[in-house]
Coordinates of C-alpha atoms in Angstrom, one line a residue:
M225 CA -10.3 21.1 -14.2
K226 CA -8.0 18.9 -12.2
I227 CA -8.2 15.9 -9.8
L228 CA -5.6 14.9 -7.2
V229 CA -5.2 11.1 -7.0
L230 CA -3.0 9.7 -4.3
A231 CA -2.3 6.1 -3.4
D232 CA -0.4 4.3 -0.7
L233 CA -0.3 7.2 1.8
H234 CA 0.0 4.7 4.7
L235 CA -0.6 7.5 7.2
D236 CA -0.4 5.3 10.2
E237 CA 3.1 4.2 9.3
I238 CA 4.6 7.7 9.3
S239 CA 6.5 8.2 12.6
D240 CA 8.3 11.4 11.8
K241 CA 5.9 14.3 12.6
A242 CA 7.9 16.7 10.4
V243 CA 7.4 14.3 7.4
L244 CA 3.7 14.0 8.2
R245 CA 3.5 17.8 8.4
R246 CA 5.3 18.3 5.1
L247 CA 3.0 15.7 3.4
G248 CA 0.0 17.6 4.6
E249 CA 1.4 20.9 3.3
E250 CA 2.1 19.4 -0.1
I251 CA -1.4 17.9 -0.3
A252 CA -2.9 21.2 0.6
L253 CA -0.8 23.0 -2.0
A254 CA -1.6 20.6 -4.8
G255 CA -5.2 20.5 -3.6
Q256 CA -5.6 24.2 -4.3
E257 CA -5.7 23.2 -8.0
A258 CA -7.9 20.2 -7.6
D259 CA -11.7 19.9 -7.9
T260 CA -11.6 16.5 -6.2
L261 CA -9.2 14.4 -4.1
I262 CA -9.3 10.6 -4.7
V263 CA -7.4 8.3 -2.4
A264 CA -6.6 5.2 -4.5
G265 CA -6.1 2.7 -1.7
D266 CA -3.9 2.0 1.4
L267 CA -4.8 5.1 3.3
T268 CA -4.0 3.1 6.5
E269 CA -4.0 -0.4 7.7
Q270 CA -6.9 -1.6 9.8
A271 CA -9.3 0.9 8.2
A272 CA -12.2 0.1 10.6
H273 CA -10.2 1.6 13.5
R274 CA -7.8 4.0 11.8
W275 CA -9.8 5.7 9.0
P276 CA -11.7 8.1 11.3
K277 CA -8.4 9.7 12.5
A278 CA -6.8 9.5 9.0
I279 CA -9.9 11.2 7.4
T280 CA -9.8 13.9 10.0
W281 CA -6.2 14.5 9.2
L282 CA -6.9 14.7 5.4
G283 CA -9.8 17.0 6.1
A284 CA -7.4 19.5 7.7
H285 CA -5.6 19.7 4.3
Y286 CA -8.4 19.2 1.8
P287 CA -12.2 19.5 2.1
S288 CA -13.8 16.2 3.1
E289 CA -16.9 16.9 1.0
K290 CA -14.7 16.8 -2.1
T291 CA -12.8 13.7 -1.1
V292 CA -13.4 10.1 -2.3
I293 CA -11.6 7.1 -0.7
I294 CA -11.1 3.7 -2.3
P295 CA -9.8 0.9 0.0
G296 CA -6.6 -0.9 -0.9
N297 CA -5.5 -4.3 0.4
H298 CA -3.9 -2.9 3.5
D299 CA -7.1 -1.0 4.4
Y300 CA -8.8 -4.4 4.8
Y301 CA -6.3 -5.7 7.4
G302 CA -8.1 -6.5 10.6
G303 CA -11.5 -6.7 8.9
N304 CA -13.8 -9.1 7.1
L305 CA -13.8 -8.7 3.3
D306 CA -17.5 -9.4 3.1
T307 CA -18.6 -6.9 5.6
L308 CA -16.0 -4.1 5.9
D309 CA -17.1 -2.1 2.9
A310 CA -20.4 -1.3 4.6
D311 CA -18.6 -0.1 7.7
L312 CA -16.2 2.0 5.7
D313 CA -19.0 3.5 3.7
R314 CA -20.7 4.5 6.9
T315 CA -17.3 5.9 8.2
C316 CA -16.9 8.0 5.1
R317 CA -20.5 9.3 5.2
E318 CA -20.1 10.3 8.9
A319 CA -16.9 12.1 8.0
G320 CA -18.5 13.9 5.1
C321 CA -16.5 12.2 2.3
A322 CA -17.5 9.5 -0.2
F323 CA -16.6 5.8 -0.4
G324 CA -15.2 4.8 -3.8
P325 CA -15.5 1.2 -4.7
C326 CA -17.6 0.7 -7.9
R327 CA -18.4 4.4 -7.9
R328 CA -18.8 6.7 -10.9
I329 CA -18.6 10.5 -10.7
E330 CA -18.7 13.1 -13.4
L331 CA -16.7 16.3 -13.6
G332 CA -17.5 18.4 -16.6
D333 CA -17.1 16.2 -19.7
T334 CA -15.1 13.5 -17.8
R335 CA -16.5 10.4 -16.1
I336 CA -14.4 8.8 -13.4
L337 CA -14.8 5.1 -12.7
M338 CA -13.3 3.9 -9.4
T339 CA -12.8 0.5 -7.7
T340 CA -10.1 -1.5 -5.8
L341 CA -9.8 -4.2 -8.5
W342 CA -7.9 -6.9 -6.7
T343 CA -5.9 -8.8 -9.2
D344 CA -7.0 -11.9 -11.1
L345 CA -3.6 -13.7 -10.4
R346 CA -3.5 -14.6 -14.1
L347 CA -0.6 -12.3 -15.1
F348 CA 1.4 -15.4 -16.3
E349 CA -1.6 -17.0 -18.1
A350 CA 0.3 -17.1 -21.4
E351 CA 2.7 -19.6 -19.9
G352 CA -0.2 -22.0 -19.2
E353 CA -2.6 -23.0 -16.4
A354 CA 0.3 -24.5 -14.4
A355 CA 1.8 -21.0 -14.2
V356 CA -1.6 -19.6 -12.9
E357 CA -1.7 -22.4 -10.3
D358 CA 1.8 -21.4 -9.3
S359 CA 0.7 -17.8 -8.9
L360 CA -2.2 -18.8 -6.7
W361 CA 0.3 -20.8 -4.5
S362 CA 2.9 -18.0 -4.4
A363 CA 0.3 -15.5 -3.4
R364 CA 0.0 -17.2 -0.1
M365 CA 3.4 -15.6 0.7
M366 CA 1.6 -12.2 0.8
P367 CA 0.5 -11.0 4.2
D368 CA -3.0 -10.5 2.7
Y369 CA -3.6 -14.2 2.8
G370 CA -3.3 -16.2 6.0
Y371 CA -1.7 -14.8 9.1
G372 CA -5.1 -13.7 10.2
A373 CA -4.7 -10.3 8.5
I374 CA -7.9 -10.4 6.5
L375 CA -11.0 -12.6 7.2
I376 CA -13.9 -13.5 5.1
G377 CA -17.3 -15.2 5.5
D378 CA -19.6 -16.2 8.3
P379 CA -18.3 -18.1 10.1
E380 CA -15.1 -16.3 9.6
R381 CA -12.0 -17.8 8.0
E382 CA -8.7 -16.5 6.7
L383 CA -8.8 -14.9 3.3
Q384 CA -7.5 -17.0 0.4
P385 CA -6.2 -15.9 -3.1
E386 CA -9.3 -17.5 -4.7
D387 CA -11.5 -15.1 -2.7
T388 CA -9.9 -12.0 -4.0
V389 CA -9.9 -13.4 -7.6
A390 CA -13.7 -13.6 -7.2
V391 CA -13.9 -10.0 -6.0
H392 CA -11.7 -9.0 -9.0
E393 CA -14.2 -10.6 -11.4
R394 CA -17.1 -8.8 -9.8
Q395 CA -15.4 -5.4 -9.9
K396 CA -14.1 -5.9 -13.4
S397 CA -17.7 -6.8 -14.5
W398 CA -18.9 -3.5 -13.0
L399 CA -16.1 -1.6 -14.7
I400 CA -16.8 -3.2 -18.1
S401 CA -20.5 -2.4 -17.8
E402 CA -19.6 1.3 -17.1
L403 CA -17.0 1.5 -19.9
A404 CA -19.5 0.0 -22.4
K405 CA -22.0 2.8 -21.8
P406 CA -21.9 5.5 -24.4
W407 CA -20.1 8.7 -23.2
P408 CA -19.3 11.6 -25.3
G409 CA -16.5 13.0 -23.1
K410 CA -13.3 11.6 -21.5
T411 CA -13.0 8.6 -19.3
V412 CA -10.6 8.1 -16.3
V413 CA -10.3 4.8 -14.5
I414 CA -8.9 4.8 -11.0
T415 CA -8.0 1.5 -9.2
H416 CA -5.7 0.5 -6.4
H417 CA -4.1 -2.5 -8.2
A418 CA -2.2 -2.1 -11.5
P419 CA -3.8 -2.9 -14.9
S420 CA -0.9 -3.9 -17.1
A421 CA 2.5 -5.6 -16.9
A422 CA 3.8 -2.7 -18.9
V423 CA 3.9 -0.6 -15.7
S424 CA 4.5 -3.4 -13.1
G425 CA 8.3 -3.4 -13.2
A426 CA 10.6 -6.5 -13.1
M427 CA 8.7 -9.7 -12.9
S428 CA 8.7 -11.9 -9.8
P429 CA 6.5 -14.8 -8.5
L430 CA 4.6 -12.1 -6.6
S431 CA 3.9 -9.8 -9.6
P432 CA 0.4 -11.3 -10.2
C433 CA -0.5 -10.1 -6.7
F434 CA 0.2 -6.5 -7.9
T435 CA -0.9 -6.5 -11.5
S436 CA -3.5 -7.9 -13.8
D437 CA -3.1 -8.2 -17.6
L438 CA -5.9 -6.0 -18.7
D439 CA -4.3 -4.8 -21.9
D440 CA -7.1 -6.2 -24.1
L441 CA -9.7 -4.4 -22.0
I442 CA -7.8 -1.2 -22.2
D443 CA -7.4 -1.5 -26.0
R444 CA -11.1 -2.3 -26.4
Y445 CA -12.5 0.7 -24.4
R446 CA -9.5 3.0 -24.6
P447 CA -10.1 5.2 -21.5
D448 CA -8.2 8.4 -21.6
A449 CA -6.3 7.6 -18.4
W450 CA -5.9 4.7 -15.9
I451 CA -4.5 5.8 -12.6
F452 CA -3.4 3.3 -10.0
G453 CA -1.1 2.6 -7.0
H454 CA -0.2 -0.5 -5.0
T455 CA 3.2 -1.1 -6.6
H456 CA 4.9 1.8 -4.9
R457 CA 6.8 2.2 -8.2
P458 CA 6.7 5.5 -10.1
A459 CA 5.7 4.6 -13.7
E460 CA 4.0 6.2 -16.6
L461 CA 3.4 5.3 -20.2
R462 CA 0.9 5.7 -23.0
M463 CA -0.6 2.5 -24.4
P464 CA -0.8 2.0 -28.2
G465 CA -4.5 3.0 -28.2
G466 CA -3.7 6.3 -26.4
T467 CA -4.6 5.4 -22.8
L468 CA -2.2 7.1 -20.2
L469 CA -1.2 4.8 -17.4
R470 CA 0.2 6.4 -14.3
N471 CA 1.2 5.2 -10.9
V472 CA 0.5 7.7 -8.1
S473 CA 1.9 5.8 -5.1
V474 CA 3.3 8.1 -2.4
G475 CA 4.8 5.1 -0.5
Y476 CA 6.1 4.3 2.9
E477 CA 7.9 6.9 4.9
Q478 CA 11.2 5.1 4.3
E479 CA 10.6 5.1 0.5
F480 CA 10.7 8.9 0.1
R481 CA 13.0 11.7 1.3
S482 CA 11.4 14.8 2.6
A483 CA 12.8 16.7 -0.3
D484 CA 10.7 14.8 -2.9
I485 CA 7.4 14.5 -1.1
G486 CA 6.1 17.4 -3.2
D487 CA 7.1 15.6 -6.4
R488 CA 5.3 12.4 -5.4
V489 CA 2.1 14.3 -4.4
R490 CA 2.1 16.4 -7.6
R491 CA 2.4 13.2 -9.7
G492 CA -1.2 12.6 -8.7
L493 CA -2.4 16.0 -10.0
I494 CA -4.3 15.1 -13.2
D495 CA -5.3 17.9 -15.6
L496 CA -8.5 16.5 -17.1
Q497 CA -8.6 19.1 -19.9
A498 CA -5.0 18.3 -20.9
L499 CA -5.6 14.6 -21.3
V500 CA -5.1 13.6 -24.9
R501 CA -8.3 12.1 -26.2
A502 CA -7.8 8.4 -26.9
S503 CA -8.8 7.4 -30.4
K504 CA -11.9 5.2 -30.2

């Protein structure tokens, strides 16, 4: 039993029709082996307007009824963080697919736990609270905050880093509650944002916007795999407790050559039976 997990497709950014056609072919090819397709964020920007077309395109290459979509930060552009999920859930249901945030599905002996998991912006917490405050300030350089990209509240205002930290805490609480439930089989976690500095690449002031330090959580519950995107950086490692971490970003059009689209897509093909069971 296999799942295909793809992040950061950014379909609305692909201008070369030949590249888009090749991407569709590779998804269809890999999808022949997959029982489910899970999009781990950033399918498009401005999801309220662009998901219907993008989901139709996906459905031409993989059955919509076997597809689950988790929004990433770019999907929220042009929307209100408090209300957009309800609209996207309806969009998915009308298209015949499923909406993924805080969702659990079971395939055979594997439970799959999915959510966006915005970061907590505390990646540099070991350096003190001043470093965390610096991260909150640096985050404002991200287009997610300000610039009118994402709104929140009623009356509406521009999204601030503290707002997504609050969403992170709610989604992490849900995830912990699910991980804490007894389960005799395997566990796979799928998020848009990265769960460990070990797979985030070289550090920068903006690293806390891409990654949370969830190493203690991973060690406590030891899921068999944690699949993510957002960083657009191919990365894979096994944590000391046995958890496989893997980035499945496809990336922007300019980030890949046509010749390696297939490799990027197939990175997202996860063989659930082949996962090494993490020691509990």
